[in-house]
mmCIF file of C-alpha atoms in Angstrom:
data_model
loop_
_atom_site.group_PDB
_atom_site.id
_atom_site.type_symbol
_atom_site.label_atom_id
_atom_site.label_comp_id
_atom_site.label_asym_id
_atom_site.label_seq_id
_atom_site.Cartn_x
_atom_site.Cartn_y
_atom_site.Cartn_z
ATOM 1 C CA MET D 310 0.858 23.052 -7.859
ATOM 2 C CA SER D 311 1.658 26.402 -9.473
ATOM 3 C CA ILE D 312 1.026 28.126 -6.117
ATOM 4 C CA SER D 313 3.574 25.845 -4.427
ATOM 5 C CA GLU D 314 6.148 26.546 -7.141
ATOM 6 C CA SER D 315 5.703 30.305 -6.561
ATOM 7 C CA ILE D 316 6.836 29.966 -2.915
ATOM 8 C CA VAL D 317 9.937 27.808 -3.451
ATOM 9 C CA GLY D 318 12.688 29.055 -1.161
ATOM 10 C CA LYS D 319 10.397 31.602 0.601
ATOM 11 C CA LYS D 320 9.433 31.832 4.271
ATOM 12 C CA LEU D 321 6.085 32.672 5.762
ATOM 13 C CA THR D 322 7.622 35.789 7.327
ATOM 14 C CA ASP D 323 8.949 37.147 4.001
ATOM 15 C CA GLU D 324 7.474 40.317 2.662
ATOM 16 C CA VAL D 325 5.100 39.681 -0.253
ATOM 17 C CA GLU D 326 2.682 41.936 -2.138
ATOM 18 C CA ILE D 327 -0.909 41.387 -1.195
ATOM 19 C CA SER D 328 -3.688 42.646 -3.498
ATOM 20 C CA PRO D 329 -6.891 44.232 -2.114
ATOM 21 C CA ASN D 330 -8.995 41.188 -3.147
ATOM 22 C CA CYS D 331 -6.564 38.736 -1.478
ATOM 23 C CA LEU D 332 -6.499 40.866 1.640
ATOM 24 C CA LYS D 333 -10.320 40.840 1.971
ATOM 25 C CA ILE D 334 -10.338 37.049 1.771
ATOM 26 C CA ILE D 335 -7.677 36.856 4.522
ATOM 27 C CA GLN D 336 -9.830 39.201 6.608
ATOM 28 C CA LEU D 337 -12.813 37.001 6.066
ATOM 29 C CA LEU D 338 -10.965 34.019 7.540
ATOM 30 C CA GLU D 339 -9.845 36.111 10.508
ATOM 31 C CA LYS D 340 -13.553 37.076 11.058
ATOM 32 C CA LEU D 341 -14.503 33.409 11.196
ATOM 33 C CA HIS D 342 -11.666 32.867 13.669
ATOM 34 C CA ASN D 343 -13.176 35.498 15.920
ATOM 35 C CA PHE D 344 -16.573 33.646 15.913
ATOM 36 C CA THR D 345 -14.911 30.957 18.074
ATOM 37 C CA ASN D 346 -14.542 33.582 20.813
ATOM 38 C CA GLU D 347 -18.261 34.347 20.633
ATOM 39 C CA ILE D 348 -19.208 30.613 20.624
ATOM 40 C CA PRO D 349 -17.098 28.845 23.286
ATOM 41 C CA PRO D 350 -17.116 25.076 23.518
ATOM 42 C CA ASP D 351 -19.673 23.427 25.788
ATOM 43 C CA GLU D 352 -18.342 21.983 29.065
ATOM 44 C CA ILE D 353 -19.027 18.281 28.515
ATOM 45 C CA GLN D 354 -16.922 15.146 28.944
ATOM 46 C CA ALA D 355 -16.414 13.817 25.400
ATOM 47 C CA ARG D 356 -13.389 12.677 23.530
ATOM 48 C CA TYR D 357 -14.596 13.987 20.175
ATOM 49 C CA GLY D 358 -17.378 16.249 18.960
ATOM 50 C CA ASN D 359 -18.257 19.325 21.020
ATOM 51 C CA PRO D 360 -21.846 20.400 20.107
ATOM 52 C CA ALA D 361 -20.853 24.083 20.127
ATOM 53 C CA TYR D 362 -19.163 23.445 16.751
ATOM 54 C CA ARG D 363 -22.597 23.181 15.181
ATOM 55 C CA ASP D 364 -23.469 26.679 16.470
ATOM 56 C CA TRP D 365 -20.273 28.076 14.929
ATOM 57 C CA LEU D 366 -20.928 26.370 11.577
ATOM 58 C CA GLU D 367 -24.568 27.445 11.593
ATOM 59 C CA LYS D 368 -23.569 31.069 12.038
ATOM 60 C CA LEU D 369 -21.255 30.716 9.015
ATOM 61 C CA GLU D 370 -23.949 29.031 6.943
ATOM 62 C CA THR D 371 -26.640 31.659 7.603
ATOM 63 C CA GLY D 372 -24.327 34.572 6.734
ATOM 64 C CA VAL D 373 -21.946 32.982 4.133
ATOM 65 C CA GLU D 374 -23.534 34.847 1.139
ATOM 66 C CA GLY D 375 -23.406 38.180 2.909
ATOM 67 C CA PHE D 376 -19.784 37.537 3.926
ATOM 68 C CA LEU D 377 -18.851 36.825 0.329
ATOM 69 C CA GLU D 378 -20.695 39.914 -0.950
ATOM 70 C CA ALA D 379 -18.736 42.045 1.426
ATOM 71 C CA THR D 380 -15.512 40.374 0.295
ATOM 72 C CA LEU D 381 -15.777 40.170 -3.490
ATOM 73 C CA PRO D 382 -16.159 42.956 -6.026
ATOM 74 C CA GLU D 383 -19.733 43.405 -7.342
ATOM 75 C CA GLN D 384 -18.959 41.931 -10.800
ATOM 76 C CA PHE D 385 -18.292 38.537 -9.124
ATOM 77 C CA TYR D 386 -21.598 38.287 -7.270
ATOM 78 C CA PRO D 387 -22.991 35.753 -9.780
ATOM 79 C CA ALA D 388 -20.223 33.312 -8.752
ATOM 80 C CA ILE D 389 -21.278 33.378 -5.108
ATOM 81 C CA GLN D 390 -23.834 30.672 -5.624
ATOM 82 C CA GLU D 391 -21.055 28.218 -6.456
ATOM 83 C CA LEU D 392 -18.391 29.656 -4.188
ATOM 84 C CA ALA D 393 -20.463 29.434 -1.037
ATOM 85 C CA PRO D 394 -20.763 25.638 -0.878
ATOM 86 C CA TYR D 395 -16.979 25.259 -1.178
ATOM 87 C CA LEU D 396 -16.374 27.652 1.610
ATOM 88 C CA LEU D 397 -18.988 26.024 3.855
ATOM 89 C CA ASP D 398 -17.479 22.585 3.296
ATOM 90 C CA SER D 399 -13.906 23.828 4.150
ATOM 91 C CA PHE D 400 -14.375 23.553 7.928
ATOM 92 C CA GLY D 401 -15.763 20.102 8.587
ATOM 93 C CA ASN D 402 -19.044 18.223 8.737
ATOM 94 C CA TRP D 403 -22.108 19.532 10.785
ATOM 95 C CA THR D 404 -23.455 16.043 11.550
ATOM 96 C CA ARG D 405 -20.307 14.084 12.425
ATOM 97 C CA ILE D 406 -18.296 17.070 13.816
ATOM 98 C CA ASP D 407 -15.196 15.842 11.969
ATOM 99 C CA TYR D 408 -12.572 17.279 9.675
ATOM 100 C CA GLY D 409 -10.290 15.665 7.158
ATOM 101 C CA THR D 410 -8.400 16.041 3.886
ATOM 102 C CA GLY D 411 -11.627 16.219 1.937
ATOM 103 C CA HIS D 412 -12.600 19.416 3.765
ATOM 104 C CA GLU D 413 -9.138 20.820 3.163
ATOM 105 C CA MET D 414 -9.584 19.997 -0.517
ATOM 106 C CA ALA D 415 -12.808 21.945 -0.541
ATOM 107 C CA PHE D 416 -10.916 25.092 0.471
ATOM 108 C CA VAL D 417 -8.334 24.401 -2.239
ATOM 109 C CA MET D 418 -11.156 24.237 -4.747
ATOM 110 C CA PHE D 419 -12.593 27.501 -3.339
ATOM 111 C CA VAL D 420 -9.246 29.261 -3.934
ATOM 112 C CA CYS D 421 -9.011 27.725 -7.451
ATOM 113 C CA CYS D 422 -12.508 29.074 -8.217
ATOM 114 C CA LEU D 423 -11.358 32.535 -7.206
ATOM 115 C CA PHE D 424 -8.462 32.271 -9.668
ATOM 116 C CA LYS D 425 -10.735 30.956 -12.435
ATOM 117 C CA VAL D 426 -13.349 33.690 -12.158
ATOM 118 C CA GLY D 427 -10.718 36.372 -11.881
ATOM 119 C CA VAL D 428 -10.858 37.479 -8.282
ATOM 120 C CA LEU D 429 -7.241 36.453 -7.825
ATOM 121 C CA THR D 430 -4.567 36.810 -10.475
ATOM 122 C CA GLU D 431 -1.160 35.339 -11.232
ATOM 123 C CA ALA D 432 0.513 37.986 -9.145
ATOM 124 C CA ASP D 433 -1.428 36.795 -6.037
ATOM 125 C CA LYS D 434 0.076 33.323 -5.959
ATOM 126 C CA PRO D 435 2.919 33.998 -3.498
ATOM 127 C CA ALA D 436 0.579 35.844 -1.139
ATOM 128 C CA VAL D 437 -1.972 32.983 -1.453
ATOM 129 C CA GLY D 438 0.629 30.278 -0.780
ATOM 130 C CA LEU D 439 2.214 32.079 2.186
ATOM 131 C CA ILE D 440 -0.461 34.281 3.892
ATOM 132 C CA LEU D 441 -3.885 33.093 2.781
ATOM 133 C CA PHE D 442 -3.164 29.382 3.338
ATOM 134 C CA LYS D 443 -1.412 30.050 6.624
ATOM 135 C CA THR D 444 -4.490 31.931 7.863
ATOM 136 C CA TYR D 445 -6.712 28.992 6.807
ATOM 137 C CA PHE D 446 -4.510 26.315 8.420
ATOM 138 C CA ASP D 447 -4.352 28.275 11.684
ATOM 139 C CA LEU D 448 -8.209 28.559 11.696
ATOM 140 C CA ALA D 449 -8.616 24.846 10.863
ATOM 141 C CA ARG D 450 -6.310 23.762 13.691
ATOM 142 C CA HIS D 451 -7.996 26.159 16.105
ATOM 143 C CA ILE D 452 -11.524 24.778 15.583
ATOM 144 C CA GLN D 453 -10.051 21.209 15.631
ATOM 145 C CA GLN D 454 -8.745 21.829 19.138
ATOM 146 C CA ILE D 455 -11.455 23.844 20.845
ATOM 147 C CA TYR D 456 -14.353 21.867 19.393
ATOM 148 C CA ARG D 457 -12.569 18.457 19.642
ATOM 149 C CA MET D 458 -13.228 17.581 16.015
ATOM 150 C CA GLU D 459 -12.754 13.913 14.996
ATOM 151 C CA PRO D 460 -10.458 13.000 12.157
ATOM 152 C CA ALA D 461 -12.536 12.219 9.070
ATOM 153 C CA GLY D 462 -11.580 8.947 7.438
ATOM 154 C CA SER D 463 -8.215 8.742 9.160
ATOM 155 C CA MET D 464 -6.061 5.682 8.502
ATOM 156 C CA GLY D 465 -4.269 6.041 11.819
ATOM 157 C CA VAL D 466 -0.502 5.824 11.712
ATOM 158 C CA TRP D 467 -0.581 4.844 8.042
ATOM 159 C CA ASN D 468 -1.888 8.306 7.049
ATOM 160 C CA LEU D 469 0.347 11.298 6.598
ATOM 161 C CA ASP D 470 -1.645 13.269 9.090
ATOM 162 C CA ASP D 471 -5.118 12.992 10.621
ATOM 163 C CA TYR D 472 -6.302 16.362 9.351
ATOM 164 C CA GLN D 473 -4.019 18.144 6.813
ATOM 165 C CA PHE D 474 -2.151 17.245 3.632
ATOM 166 C CA VAL D 475 -1.792 20.285 1.404
ATOM 167 C CA SER D 476 0.228 22.107 4.108
ATOM 168 C CA PHE D 477 2.904 19.434 3.801
ATOM 169 C CA ILE D 478 3.157 19.924 0.032
ATOM 170 C CA LEU D 479 3.422 23.734 0.411
ATOM 171 C CA GLY D 480 5.992 23.322 3.161
ATOM 172 C CA ALA D 481 8.098 20.917 1.136
ATOM 173 C CA ALA D 482 8.061 23.358 -1.785
ATOM 174 C CA GLN D 483 9.294 26.138 0.574
ATOM 175 C CA LEU D 484 12.144 23.929 1.763
ATOM 176 C CA SER D 485 13.221 22.833 -1.677
ATOM 177 C CA LYS D 486 15.737 25.713 -2.066
ATOM 178 C CA ASN D 487 18.076 27.716 0.098
ATOM 179 C CA VAL D 488 17.668 25.787 3.353
ATOM 180 C CA ARG D 489 20.186 23.960 5.497
ATOM 181 C CA VAL D 490 17.746 21.864 7.467
ATOM 182 C CA LYS D 491 17.301 18.317 6.060
ATOM 183 C CA PRO D 492 14.325 15.950 6.087
ATOM 184 C CA LYS D 493 15.972 13.945 8.885
ATOM 185 C CA SER D 494 14.856 16.834 11.210
ATOM 186 C CA ILE D 495 11.165 15.909 10.801
ATOM 187 C CA PRO D 496 10.966 13.868 14.038
ATOM 188 C CA ASP D 497 12.773 16.502 16.147
ATOM 189 C CA PRO D 498 10.268 18.524 18.131
ATOM 190 C CA GLU D 499 12.744 21.267 18.913
ATOM 191 C CA ILE D 500 13.425 21.927 15.253
ATOM 192 C CA SER D 501 9.688 22.025 14.600
ATOM 193 C CA ASP D 502 9.167 24.553 17.390
ATOM 194 C CA LEU D 503 12.005 26.707 16.012
ATOM 195 C CA LEU D 504 10.799 26.768 12.447
ATOM 196 C CA LYS D 505 7.008 26.660 12.799
ATOM 197 C CA ASN D 506 6.630 30.351 12.013
ATOM 198 C CA ASP D 507 8.661 30.093 8.813
ATOM 199 C CA TYR D 508 7.434 26.941 7.086
ATOM 200 C CA HIS D 509 4.079 25.277 6.616
ATOM 201 C CA LEU D 510 5.515 21.815 7.104
ATOM 202 C CA PHE D 511 7.141 22.524 10.453
ATOM 203 C CA ALA D 512 3.967 24.274 11.623
ATOM 204 C CA CYS D 513 2.154 20.992 10.946
ATOM 205 C CA LEU D 514 4.818 18.986 12.701
ATOM 206 C CA ASP D 515 4.730 21.255 15.787
ATOM 207 C CA TYR D 516 0.999 20.719 15.959
ATOM 208 C CA ILE D 517 1.488 16.905 15.797
ATOM 209 C CA HIS D 518 4.132 16.973 18.555
ATOM 210 C CA ASN D 519 1.742 18.924 20.777
ATOM 211 C CA VAL D 520 -1.399 16.810 20.310
ATOM 212 C CA LYS D 521 0.176 13.358 20.069
ATOM 213 C CA THR D 522 2.210 11.447 22.641
ATOM 214 C CA GLY D 523 4.575 8.500 22.412
ATOM 215 C CA PRO D 524 7.434 7.697 20.078
ATOM 216 C CA PHE D 525 7.213 9.585 16.776
ATOM 217 C CA HIS D 526 7.722 6.515 14.579
ATOM 218 C CA GLU D 527 4.659 4.905 16.208
ATOM 219 C CA HIS D 528 2.082 7.675 15.921
ATOM 220 C CA SER D 529 3.371 9.160 12.658
ATOM 221 C CA ASN D 530 4.871 6.266 10.719
ATOM 222 C CA GLN D 531 4.582 7.773 7.268
ATOM 223 C CA LEU D 532 6.329 11.045 8.328
ATOM 224 C CA TRP D 533 8.966 8.898 10.022
ATOM 225 C CA ASN D 534 9.605 7.164 6.647
ATOM 226 C CA ILE D 535 9.770 10.467 4.752
ATOM 227 C CA SER D 536 12.480 11.605 7.156
ATOM 228 C CA GLY D 537 14.754 9.097 5.498
ATOM 229 C CA VAL D 538 14.627 10.898 2.161
ATOM 230 C CA GLN D 539 17.755 12.796 1.373
ATOM 231 C CA LEU D 540 16.369 15.875 -0.556
ATOM 232 C CA TRP D 541 13.360 18.134 -0.051
ATOM 233 C CA THR D 542 12.761 18.077 -3.837
ATOM 234 C CA LYS D 543 12.169 14.359 -3.600
ATOM 235 C CA VAL D 544 9.815 14.887 -0.693
ATOM 236 C CA TYR D 545 7.878 17.530 -2.650
ATOM 237 C CA THR D 546 7.331 15.378 -5.756
ATOM 238 C CA GLY D 547 6.579 12.321 -3.680
ATOM 239 C CA LEU D 548 3.906 14.165 -1.653
ATOM 240 C CA ILE D 549 2.203 15.362 -4.822
ATOM 241 C CA LYS D 550 2.000 11.769 -6.112
ATOM 242 C CA MET D 551 0.768 10.591 -2.736
ATOM 243 C CA TYR D 552 -1.887 13.364 -2.649
ATOM 244 C CA ARG D 553 -3.147 12.347 -6.085
ATOM 245 C CA ALA D 554 -3.352 8.718 -5.134
ATOM 246 C CA GLU D 555 -4.643 8.956 -1.528
ATOM 247 C CA VAL D 556 -6.964 11.924 -1.843
ATOM 248 C CA LEU D 557 -7.971 12.835 -5.352
ATOM 249 C CA CYS D 558 -8.380 9.264 -6.450
ATOM 250 C CA LYS D 559 -10.279 8.014 -3.381
ATOM 251 C CA PHE D 560 -14.022 7.574 -3.798
ATOM 252 C CA PRO D 561 -14.897 8.336 -0.087
ATOM 253 C CA VAL D 562 -13.283 11.757 -0.660
ATOM 254 C CA ILE D 563 -14.403 12.606 -4.182
ATOM 255 C CA GLN D 564 -18.002 11.495 -3.662
ATOM 256 C CA HIS D 565 -18.724 14.624 -1.660
ATOM 257 C CA THR D 566 -17.182 17.037 -4.191
ATOM 258 C CA LEU D 567 -19.508 19.445 -5.861
ATOM 259 C CA PHE D 568 -19.191 20.423 -9.546
ATOM 260 C CA GLY D 569 -20.867 23.197 -11.518
ATOM 261 C CA SER D 570 -20.013 25.725 -14.212
ATOM 262 C CA ILE D 571 -16.705 26.784 -12.621
ATOM 263 C CA PHE D 572 -15.511 23.294 -11.779
ATOM 264 C CA SER D 573 -17.122 20.987 -14.349
ATOM 265 C CA LEU D 574 -16.849 17.240 -14.900
ATOM 266 C CA GLU D 575 -15.503 17.674 -18.411
ATOM 267 C CA LYS D 576 -12.190 15.967 -19.075
ATOM 268 C CA ALA D 577 -9.178 18.181 -18.833
ATOM 269 C CA SER D 578 -7.637 19.127 -22.152
ATOM 270 C CA LEU D 579 -4.124 19.499 -20.671
ATOM 271 C CA LYS D 580 -2.301 17.129 -18.379
ATOM 272 C CA LEU D 581 -0.038 18.724 -15.759
ATOM 273 C CA GLU D 582 3.127 16.759 -15.271
ATOM 274 C CA ILE D 583 4.577 16.425 -11.758
ATOM 275 C CA PRO D 584 7.939 18.222 -11.446
ATOM 276 C CA GLY D 585 10.737 15.730 -11.750
ATOM 277 C CA GLU D 586 8.584 13.155 -13.494
ATOM 278 C CA SER D 587 9.625 12.780 -17.101
ATOM 279 C CA GLY D 588 7.575 10.835 -19.597
ATOM 280 C CA GLY D 589 4.537 10.603 -17.431
ATOM 281 C CA HIS D 590 3.634 8.023 -14.844
ATOM 282 C CA GLN D 591 4.280 4.418 -15.962
ATOM 283 C CA ARG D 592 2.810 1.515 -14.124
ATOM 284 C CA PRO D 593 5.236 -1.308 -13.474
ATOM 285 C CA GLY D 594 4.718 -4.037 -15.991
ATOM 286 C CA LEU D 595 6.446 -7.004 -17.571
ATOM 287 C CA ASN D 596 8.590 -4.859 -19.793
ATOM 288 C CA ASN D 597 10.020 -2.498 -17.169
ATOM 289 C CA VAL D 598 10.536 -4.781 -14.119
ATOM 290 C CA PRO D 599 14.296 -5.296 -13.738
ATOM 291 C CA LEU D 600 15.561 -8.809 -12.960
ATOM 292 C CA ALA D 601 17.958 -9.309 -10.079
ATOM 293 C CA GLY D 602 20.458 -10.964 -12.446
ATOM 294 C CA PRO D 603 20.844 -12.943 -15.630
ATOM 295 C CA CYS D 604 18.959 -16.266 -15.617
ATOM 296 C CA PRO D 605 20.191 -18.188 -18.669
ATOM 297 C CA GLY D 606 17.547 -20.285 -20.213
ATOM 298 C CA ILE D 607 14.734 -19.186 -17.869
ATOM 299 C CA LEU D 608 12.217 -16.591 -18.993
ATOM 300 C CA PRO D 609 10.461 -14.287 -16.496
ATOM 301 C CA MET D 610 6.983 -15.329 -15.544
ATOM 302 C CA GLY D 611 4.406 -14.416 -18.165
ATOM 303 C CA MET D 612 6.926 -13.541 -20.908
ATOM 304 C CA MET D 613 7.185 -15.386 -24.221
ATOM 305 C CA PRO D 614 10.373 -15.994 -26.233
ATOM 306 C CA ALA D 615 11.223 -13.695 -29.055
ATOM 307 C CA GLY D 616 10.244 -16.249 -31.716
ATOM 308 C CA GLY D 617 6.680 -16.443 -30.502
ATOM 309 C CA MET D 618 4.790 -18.923 -28.376
ATOM 310 C CA MET D 619 6.527 -22.192 -27.704
ATOM 311 C CA PRO D 620 4.758 -25.367 -28.747
ATOM 312 C CA MET D 621 2.939 -27.317 -26.061
ATOM 313 C CA GLY D 622 5.350 -29.701 -24.300
ATOM 314 C CA ALA D 623 8.447 -27.794 -25.241
ATOM 315 C CA MET D 624 10.750 -26.625 -22.507
ATOM 316 C CA PRO D 625 12.938 -23.542 -22.416
ATOM 317 C CA ARG D 626 16.548 -24.130 -23.247
ATOM 318 C CA GLY D 627 18.570 -25.220 -20.268
ATOM 319 C CA ILE D 628 15.667 -26.748 -18.289
ATOM 320 C CA MET D 629 15.764 -30.552 -18.067
ATOM 321 C CA PRO D 630 12.422 -32.364 -18.384
ATOM 322 C CA MET D 631 11.222 -34.334 -15.429
ATOM 323 C CA GLY D 632 12.463 -37.970 -15.486
ATOM 324 C CA ARG D 633 15.562 -37.330 -17.579
ATOM 325 C CA MET D 634 19.112 -37.424 -16.280
ATOM 326 C CA PRO D 635 22.018 -35.286 -17.524
ATOM 327 C CA GLY D 636 24.620 -36.855 -19.733
ATOM 328 C CA GLY D 637 22.590 -37.931 -22.731
ATOM 329 C CA ASN D 638 19.340 -37.562 -24.568
ATOM 330 C CA MET D 639 17.482 -40.344 -22.818
ATOM 331 C CA PRO D 640 13.809 -40.921 -23.521
ATOM 332 C CA GLY D 641 11.477 -40.280 -20.593
ATOM 333 C CA GLY D 642 11.213 -43.112 -18.086
ATOM 334 C CA ILE D 643 14.413 -44.944 -19.072
ATOM 335 C CA MET D 644 17.386 -44.673 -16.764
ATOM 336 C CA PRO D 645 20.872 -44.265 -18.199
ATOM 337 C CA GLY D 646 23.317 -47.094 -17.684
ATOM 338 C CA VAL D 647 26.323 -46.213 -19.809
ATOM 339 C CA ASN D 648 26.734 -42.491 -19.846
ATOM 340 C CA MET D 649 26.834 -42.171 -16.065
ATOM 341 C CA PRO D 650 29.730 -43.294 -13.766
ATOM 342 C CA GLY D 651 28.885 -46.830 -12.709
ATOM 343 C CA LYS D 652 25.376 -48.078 -13.389
ATOM 344 C CA ILE D 653 21.976 -47.211 -12.103
ATOM 345 C CA ILE D 654 20.150 -50.425 -11.383
ATOM 346 C CA PRO D 655 16.390 -50.572 -12.038
ATOM 347 C CA MET D 656 14.236 -51.212 -9.072
ATOM 348 C CA GLY D 657 13.859 -54.977 -8.313
ATOM 349 C CA ARG D 658 17.145 -56.129 -9.687
ATOM 350 C CA MET D 659 20.304 -57.051 -7.801
ATOM 351 C CA PRO D 660 23.748 -55.691 -8.682
ATOM 352 C CA GLY D 661 26.537 -57.979 -9.861
ATOM 353 C CA SER D 662 24.910 -59.538 -12.897
ATOM 354 C CA GLU D 663 22.186 -59.067 -15.465
ATOM 355 C CA MET D 664 19.319 -60.168 -13.293
ATOM 356 C CA PRO D 665 16.073 -61.437 -14.795
ATOM 357 C CA PRO D 666 12.873 -59.582 -13.995
ATOM 358 C CA GLY D 667 11.600 -59.461 -10.450
ATOM 359 C CA GLY D 668 10.433 -62.810 -8.980
ATOM 360 C CA LEU D 669 12.915 -65.066 -10.895
ATOM 361 C CA LEU D 670 16.150 -66.241 -9.424
ATOM 362 C CA PRO D 671 19.260 -66.265 -11.695
ATOM 363 C CA GLY D 672 20.807 -69.577 -12.603
ATOM 364 C CA GLY D 673 24.335 -68.413 -12.224
ATOM 365 C CA LEU D 674 24.213 -67.791 -8.496
ATOM 366 C CA PRO D 675 26.010 -70.339 -6.227
ATOM 367 C CA GLY D 676 23.685 -72.912 -4.771
ATOM 368 C CA ALA D 677 20.872 -72.358 -7.272
ATOM 369 C CA ILE D 678 18.691 -75.363 -8.166
ATOM 370 C CA THR D 679 18.023 -75.302 -11.851
ATOM 371 C CA ASN D 680 15.321 -78.002 -12.206
ATOM 372 C CA LYS D 681 13.065 -77.753 -9.225
ATOM 373 C CA ILE D 682 13.022 -76.356 -5.733
ATOM 374 C CA ASP D 683 11.543 -78.524 -2.993
ATOM 375 C CA VAL D 684 10.077 -76.991 0.043
ATOM 376 C CA LYS D 685 9.530 -79.414 2.871
ATOM 377 C CA MET D 686 6.806 -78.550 5.343
ATOM 378 C CA THR D 687 6.498 -80.688 8.492
ATOM 379 C CA THR D 688 3.570 -80.921 10.723
ATOM 380 C CA GLU D 689 4.703 -81.568 14.269
ATOM 381 C CA PRO D 690 2.552 -83.874 16.431
ATOM 382 C CA SER D 691 0.336 -82.580 19.195
ATOM 383 C CA GLU D 692 1.868 -82.497 22.664
ATOM 384 C CA VAL D 693 -1.085 -84.595 24.116
ATOM 385 C CA THR D 694 -1.182 -88.270 22.925
ATOM 386 C CA LEU D 695 -3.430 -91.151 23.851
ATOM 387 C CA PRO D 696 -1.972 -94.374 25.221
ATOM 388 C CA GLY D 697 -1.287 -96.951 22.536
ATOM 389 C CA ASN D 698 -1.194 -94.395 19.724
ATOM 390 C CA ALA D 699 1.964 -93.167 18.115
ATOM 391 C CA PRO D 700 2.191 -89.591 16.802
ATOM 392 C CA ASP D 701 1.673 -89.108 13.069
ATOM 393 C CA LYS D 702 4.129 -87.178 10.970
ATOM 394 C CA THR D 703 3.287 -85.953 7.590
ATOM 395 C CA ALA D 704 5.789 -84.558 5.188
ATOM 396 C CA VAL D 705 4.804 -82.795 2.049
ATOM 397 C CA ASP D 706 7.283 -81.943 -0.603
ATOM 398 C CA THR D 707 5.951 -79.319 -2.931
ATOM 399 C CA PRO D 708 8.027 -77.953 -5.807
ATOM 400 C CA ILE D 709 7.651 -74.282 -6.754
ATOM 401 C CA SER D 710 6.423 -73.770 -10.263
ATOM 402 C CA THR D 711 8.221 -71.318 -12.423
ATOM 403 C CA PRO D 712 6.732 -69.446 -15.360
ATOM 404 C CA ALA D 713 7.061 -71.167 -18.618
ATOM 405 C CA GLY D 714 8.893 -69.595 -21.568
ATOM 406 C CA GLU D 715 11.786 -68.238 -19.521
ATOM 407 C CA ASN D 716 15.164 -69.213 -20.957
ATOM 408 C CA ASP D 717 16.969 -68.960 -17.622
ATOM 409 C CA GLY D 718 17.701 -72.600 -16.900
ATOM 410 C CA VAL D 719 14.766 -73.242 -14.595
ATOM 411 C CA THR D 720 12.595 -76.353 -15.542
ATOM 412 C CA SER D 721 8.788 -75.994 -15.143
ATOM 413 C CA THR D 722 7.578 -79.201 -13.251
ATOM 414 C CA THR D 723 4.772 -80.069 -10.843
ATOM 415 C CA ALA D 724 5.073 -83.015 -8.350
ATOM 416 C CA VAL D 725 3.507 -83.846 -5.120
ATOM 417 C CA LEU D 726 5.012 -86.488 -2.807
ATOM 418 C CA ALA D 727 3.217 -87.628 0.288
ATOM 419 C CA GLU D 728 4.367 -90.207 2.827
ATOM 420 C CA THR D 729 2.362 -91.340 5.778
ATOM 421 C CA SER D 730 3.618 -93.648 8.572
ATOM 422 C CA ASN D 731 1.237 -95.273 11.021
ATOM 423 C CA ASN D 732 2.643 -97.282 13.951
#
């Protein structure tokens, strides 16, 4: 992050001071670039993974210690044992013939080790950010193209890029000051071609425009979203947060990382704050989630009132319990009849009078029989009769019994009348 801050407002073509140690490391990367001319790709039909890449990486592996001895001063030779694995892992995987952000991170760790042991100093940061990293990114893209390297762990359109990430952070830092171009120019291939030699970010975009086809918002959705940000400073801080979450905190990436005496697993004593992030990162919780508007009487989910936990069965103020009606403090289950306009009639009763419970007929209705109700059932004769026999007719009058103890004017009686006529 301190390297990116040292190149704010600077172009790749600007004149910077390069120390002898930094220059030798740049020359080492250029030597590895020349190895691709000695080991051309095999002529095979394959979408990914040209086997000639293994020959290139094997040549680097067999001579990496000698390359570093020719590059570093003699007093740093003891560190070669830990520096060599980081450099070897910076250019992809021998077995899978792939390259991804984890390999890019290995080169970042290689550079950090050079700063920690003293090969590079504070004065080398601008040259490292502009020249050294540009040489590495050019070499990485070159071997990706000629050896058809597969993206390692790519998330497709939901990833920032299939191969690189740090180059976008460095490029956003360059553009954070003294530039007229805006983030909305990210999808424009002409702008990328015009500025690819001046900024890391547009060099990456130009590479994407060349190797990918179709609408930009489909094959690079995350970059399309970033183009909607207004300021490059916001893009810069957002990319750092994204790198921390999507690369440094991902187990598939960090599981391959090597640690030793230069980079140890001990917990860092100082925490570096992201520029523009005050007070540290705070996860969204119950206390810092804003509500859309005031909700009188209703508490947000999971929050308790200021006075403590409410007793079981109590409702927040303003919420009516189920079964109660507005207009009065009615007990549950009883319907109001006086505080509402008109009256709400309980189920089973008829309007117009105080009706008795369901099943009883009121005595005040016109035509009601107060003592007994006779129901006459008639059995009609059969249509077929024998000669000399008259049809029988039977009439049964059966009163309906009413429950006893009801003071509604209905008399409880039981009578059965039967009349039979035979001719």
